[in-house]
Coordinates of C-alpha atoms in Angstrom, one line a residue:
M1268 CA 0.8 -0.3 -47.2
K1269 CA 1.7 3.0 -44.9
Q1270 CA -1.8 3.1 -43.7
D1271 CA -1.7 -1.0 -42.4
R1272 CA 1.4 0.3 -40.1
T1273 CA 0.1 3.3 -38.7
K1274 CA -3.3 1.0 -37.9
T1275 CA -0.3 -1.8 -36.6
D1276 CA 1.5 0.9 -34.6
D1277 CA -1.4 2.6 -33.2
K1278 CA -2.3 -0.6 -31.9
L1279 CA 0.8 -1.5 -30.4
E1280 CA 1.2 2.3 -28.6
Y1281 CA -2.8 1.6 -27.3
E1282 CA -1.7 -1.7 -26.1
L1283 CA 1.5 -0.6 -24.5
I1284 CA 0.0 2.1 -22.8
E1285 CA -3.1 -0.8 -21.6
G1286 CA -0.1 -2.6 -20.9
R1287 CA 1.4 -0.1 -18.7
N1288 CA -1.6 1.2 -16.6
R1289 CA -2.1 -2.5 -15.7
V1290 CA 1.3 -2.6 -14.1
N1291 CA 0.7 -0.2 -12.2
E1292 CA -2.5 -0.8 -11.1
L1293 CA -1.5 -4.6 -10.2
D1294 CA 1.5 -2.6 -8.8
A1295 CA -1.2 -0.3 -6.9
L1296 CA -2.2 -3.5 -5.8
E1297 CA 0.6 -5.0 -4.5
G1298 CA 1.2 -2.3 -2.1
D1299 CA -2.2 -2.2 -0.9
R1300 CA -1.7 -6.2 -0.1
K1301 CA 1.7 -5.8 1.6
R1302 CA 0.1 -3.0 4.1
L1303 CA -2.9 -4.7 4.8
E1304 CA -0.9 -7.8 5.6
A1305 CA 1.8 -5.4 8.0
E1306 CA -1.8 -4.1 9.7
L1307 CA -3.7 -8.3 10.2
R1308 CA -0.1 -8.6 11.9
D1309 CA -0.1 -5.9 13.8
Y1310 CA -3.6 -6.4 15.0
A1311 CA -2.3 -9.8 16.1
A1312 CA 0.7 -8.7 18.0
Q1313 CA -2.2 -6.7 19.8
Q1314 CA -4.8 -9.6 20.1
A1315 CA -1.8 -11.3 20.9
V1316 CA -0.7 -9.3 24.0
L1317 CA -4.5 -8.4 25.2
S1318 CA -5.2 -11.7 25.6
Q1319 CA -2.6 -12.3 27.8
L1320 CA -3.0 -9.4 30.1
S1321 CA -7.1 -10.6 30.2
L1322 CA -5.7 -14.5 30.8
H1323 CA -3.0 -12.3 33.8
A1324 CA -6.4 -10.3 35.2
F1325 CA -8.7 -13.3 35.5
R1326 CA -5.7 -14.2 37.7
E1327 CA -4.9 -11.7 39.4
T1328 CA -6.8 -9.1 42.3
D1329 CA -4.9 -7.1 43.1
L1330 CA -5.3 -4.3 39.9
Q1331 CA -2.2 -1.9 41.3
A1332 CA 0.2 -5.3 41.3
L1333 CA -1.5 -5.8 37.8
M1334 CA -0.9 -2.2 36.8
E1335 CA 2.3 -2.9 38.1
E1336 CA 3.8 -5.7 37.0
K1337 CA 1.9 -5.6 33.1
K1338 CA 2.8 -1.8 33.2
A1339 CA 0.2 -1.2 31.7
V1340 CA -2.6 2.1 32.0
V1341 CA -6.2 1.6 32.1
L1342 CA -8.5 4.3 30.2
E1343 CA -11.9 4.7 29.8
I1344 CA -13.7 6.3 27.1
P1345 CA -16.5 8.1 29.5
P1346 CA -20.1 8.5 28.0
E1347 CA -20.4 11.8 25.7
A1348 CA -17.2 12.8 26.6
D1349 CA -14.2 14.0 23.9
A1350 CA -11.7 13.0 26.2
L1351 CA -10.0 9.8 27.9
L1352 CA -10.2 9.4 31.9
L1353 CA -7.5 7.2 33.5
R1354 CA -8.6 5.1 35.7
A1355 CA -5.2 3.4 36.7
G1356 CA -1.5 3.5 36.1
V1357 CA 2.1 3.0 37.2
G1358 CA 3.5 6.1 38.2
W1359 CA 0.3 8.1 38.5
M1360 CA -0.2 10.2 41.6
P1361 CA -3.8 9.2 41.9
Q1362 CA -6.6 12.6 42.6
D1363 CA -8.9 14.1 44.6

């Protein structure tokens, strides 16, 4: 009888540990889900801003006026470069 109780206790302890492990896995997945949702919201907001800027850029022929109105900066990544190149921006003095 005592041996049966020990087996039952061992089984219950094992199931408890497995249950805790599963809860930890679910917590981690929930954290991942929340992080991914936040990243998607940020990405969607960035795309909305980019879309609006693009539409405005199609209508505006003066790049400097567009930059001043939108307080934007245009950066370029030259081929095989390790830095960004500033092409346009508000408040920047052009270099010769």
